[in-house]
Amino acid sequence: MNKIVSKEHFSENVVKLVVEAPLIAASRRPGHFVIVRCGEKGERIPLTIADADTKNGTITLVIQAIGPSTKEICALEPGQFLTDVVGPLGKATDIRKYGTVVCCGGGVGVAPLLPIIKAMKEAGNKVVSVLAARTKDLIILEPQVREHSDEVIIMTDDGSYGQKGLVTNGVEEVINREPVDLVVTIGPAIMMKFVALLTKKYNIHTMASLNTIMVDGTGMCGACRVTVDGKTKFVCVDGPEFDAHKVDFDEMLMRLRSYN
Amino acid sequence: MQNTTIAPRDASWREELRKAMTAKERTQIPRVKMTELDPAYRITCNEEVNQGITAEQAVLEATRCLDCPQPTCMEGCPVAINIPGFVKNIQRGDFMMAAAVLKETSALPAVCGRVCPQEKQCESKCIYHKMKKEPVAIGYLERFAADYDRMSEKKSAPAMPERNGIKVAVVGSGPAGLSFAGDMIKKGFDVTVFEALHQIGGVLKYGIPEFRLPNSIVDAEIDTLRQLGVKFINDVVIGKTLTYDQLVEQGFKGVFVGSGAGLPRFMGILGENLIGVMSSNEYLTRVNLMGAGRPGYATPVKKGHSVAVIGGGNTAMDSVRTALRMGAEHAYIIYRRSEAEMPARIEEVHHAKQEGVEFLTLCNPVEYRGDEKGNVKVAVLEKMVLGEPDASGRRSPVPTGEFLELPVDEVIVSVGVSPNPLIPRSLEGEGLKVSRKGTIEVNDDMESSIPMLFAGGDIVRGGATVILAMGDGRNAAQHMAAQLIEQPVEA
């Protein structure tokens, strides 16, 4: 049982929860995720860790209410409990000095991107962050991203904030103007697919953090399998980050529809 | 083991029982038949198929046992249960004492009485085979005594030695871990079990279905361990949430890893990532652990009409019989050898057939085809013939070049598992010796290349049975305890 310490609404369907999990707070690194369960009959839901506070023993999760289980989690109030939080799972991001790193996130993907932005900056990189969403209200964590980035580019589909256009337009703008050593992308699979297609054209190494269907999250079930470089990999133990140019995003998109 | 048992062969009551009836009279008694639920009924629910035997049946069956001076049945038991000792207690009507004898060596008698392959172990060594007669139903009797004990008001608790205050940690709460924990707590150690999942029990919970091993049985065994003082902590992944070094820092003087065979194997054939193709681990975890398909449970599961299960082991049988219970009209076992080579227990194959499972033996999947949305529709199978025996001693399947197409909407791949890489990976830098297959290498005492780090079960064997995992747990407990007590730890 893990207590909800605080809650903040980023938008109608996107909620930030700060959750008591001292052991995870102490051991997590950027790129790690947790599995969360709400209720004795609940599903196991994988969520990437957005932040951690080792002093208070808490982790921060950003959840978008899409299905019944995520809606239930988003409805929790401070003082209530998540039934289970287990982690940190997956391999941590390979943080080192690359040079110029473009971190691009779409929707709630910005939340797990934030610790990577922070760590990349701390490692001495020039960090350009590209945040994208459908509309202004869905841009999240902008102040925090600004705090740790050298530059922030905002893209909205409807042009209600920042520039009108897709995340790829923002990334290409940077690529056209300066040498980019690494692109990190987290967001909807379809977005990451197009980011990968773009950066492949320019031959820029790109890491994508995949958000597949999972059950146990510890390598046991294989629900999360993806094809990377022609080989089957498990996102939970081999990932969640992979070389985006080698990921079969079409197959991943297909498999994400398994229970639709 | 027999010299330390509470039911030695030279006890006067056993001598009297032996004299009471001749061997000839005993061998005239036919072997007891297990009461089973009707197949047509049982595929509509999750109720346990084997209903157990009555006290009268148990006493009569126990009478068949000749109480041999050299009980070969015990050689067939990986944990060397005092088999005649508990059987003869059943015969004299002391069922609680029978359970106490079981508990001398087995942490989970009610589980073993249900899922052990007795026909390949204790019962295969029974003297009755020499007389061309059916062996004593040791498994049924074990289950009877354990169930009687569980359901009685006053459980037979094993005698507890004094606490020695030495802390040991167990990684994983499956059969290896539970068996280790049970032995160590009885030896006086302070035992903490860490489990990655939200439920305690490992494969006994997520893997073996309710109709073969009810969760209430597993929970009762876990409760017994809890009452003895074993601490269980769920939602902790050792190697992730806490490292091995942190366990050492927290004062754990020995660590036993029984983290199981985590990674399901796939065949690497075309179409294996289509929607509706999944591992047996995923399918069984969804249904058994997550309650998928039951009212109120949030986890989804695909309910196929035509379900092909690939493989011939117990997990394949569990999966195919689960598929029937989830409403499949056709549930197939696809196995590349013939039925004679199937590794599954005879009883499971028998039950599967009774329930209407269709067996397509000497068939091997080579490709899956899907529709435009990626849903699996067809399994392409290649017909096989049997060739020369392979390394496993079984006749090997040889492809014929002849194919057939089987319409399916769900495929469950049950062709084995690889060791879970989490623990080995987390100890890569510490000098843990890991085999090419990813299993932890241990010596005869179950100790790894890291001193006081022991391991057992599927993380060492790569995929075996509940009882072998339990045997490893016992073995590790014995040797770890000897080392920890020989070299008293500094305060």
Short mmCIF file of N, CA and C in Angstrom, two decimals, chain B residues 312 317 339 342 344-354 359:
data_model
loop_
_atom_site.label_atom_id
_atom_site.label_comp_id
_atom_site.label_asym_id
_atom_site.label_seq_id
_atom_site.Cartn_x
_atom_site.Cartn_y
_atom_site.Cartn_z
N GLY B 312 3.92 -29.68 -25.15
CA GLY B 312 3.37 -30.91 -24.59
C GLY B 312 3.67 -31.09 -23.12
N MET B 317 -0.72 -28.15 -20.90
CA MET B 317 -2.01 -28.75 -20.49
C MET B 317 -2.81 -27.76 -19.65
N GLU B 339 2.55 -38.63 -28.61
CA GLU B 339 2.07 -38.55 -27.24
C GLU B 339 3.01 -39.25 -26.26
N MET B 342 5.52 -36.95 -24.70
CA MET B 342 5.04 -35.74 -24.02
C MET B 342 5.58 -35.66 -22.59
N ALA B 344 4.30 -33.89 -20.20
CA ALA B 344 3.23 -33.63 -19.23
C ALA B 344 2.92 -34.88 -18.43
N ARG B 345 2.37 -34.68 -17.24
CA ARG B 345 1.93 -35.80 -16.43
C ARG B 345 0.82 -36.55 -17.15
N ILE B 346 0.82 -37.85 -16.99
CA ILE B 346 -0.21 -38.69 -17.63
C ILE B 346 -1.60 -38.22 -17.20
N GLU B 347 -1.73 -37.90 -15.92
CA GLU B 347 -3.04 -37.49 -15.41
C GLU B 347 -3.54 -36.22 -16.12
N GLU B 348 -2.62 -35.29 -16.38
CA GLU B 348 -3.04 -34.04 -17.04
C GLU B 348 -3.48 -34.30 -18.47
N VAL B 349 -2.75 -35.16 -19.16
CA VAL B 349 -3.12 -35.50 -20.54
C VAL B 349 -4.49 -36.19 -20.54
N HIS B 350 -4.67 -37.10 -19.60
CA HIS B 350 -5.91 -37.84 -19.45
C HIS B 350 -7.08 -36.88 -19.19
N HIS B 351 -6.87 -35.96 -18.24
CA HIS B 351 -7.93 -35.00 -17.92
C HIS B 351 -8.24 -34.10 -19.12
N ALA B 352 -7.20 -33.69 -19.82
CA ALA B 352 -7.39 -32.81 -20.98
C ALA B 352 -8.24 -33.52 -22.04
N LYS B 353 -7.95 -34.79 -22.26
CA LYS B 353 -8.71 -35.55 -23.26
C LYS B 353 -10.16 -35.71 -22.84
N GLN B 354 -10.36 -36.03 -21.56
CA GLN B 354 -11.73 -36.16 -21.04
C GLN B 354 -12.52 -34.88 -21.28
N PHE B 359 -5.90 -33.30 -29.71
CA PHE B 359 -4.43 -33.43 -29.75
C PHE B 359 -3.95 -33.55 -31.19
#
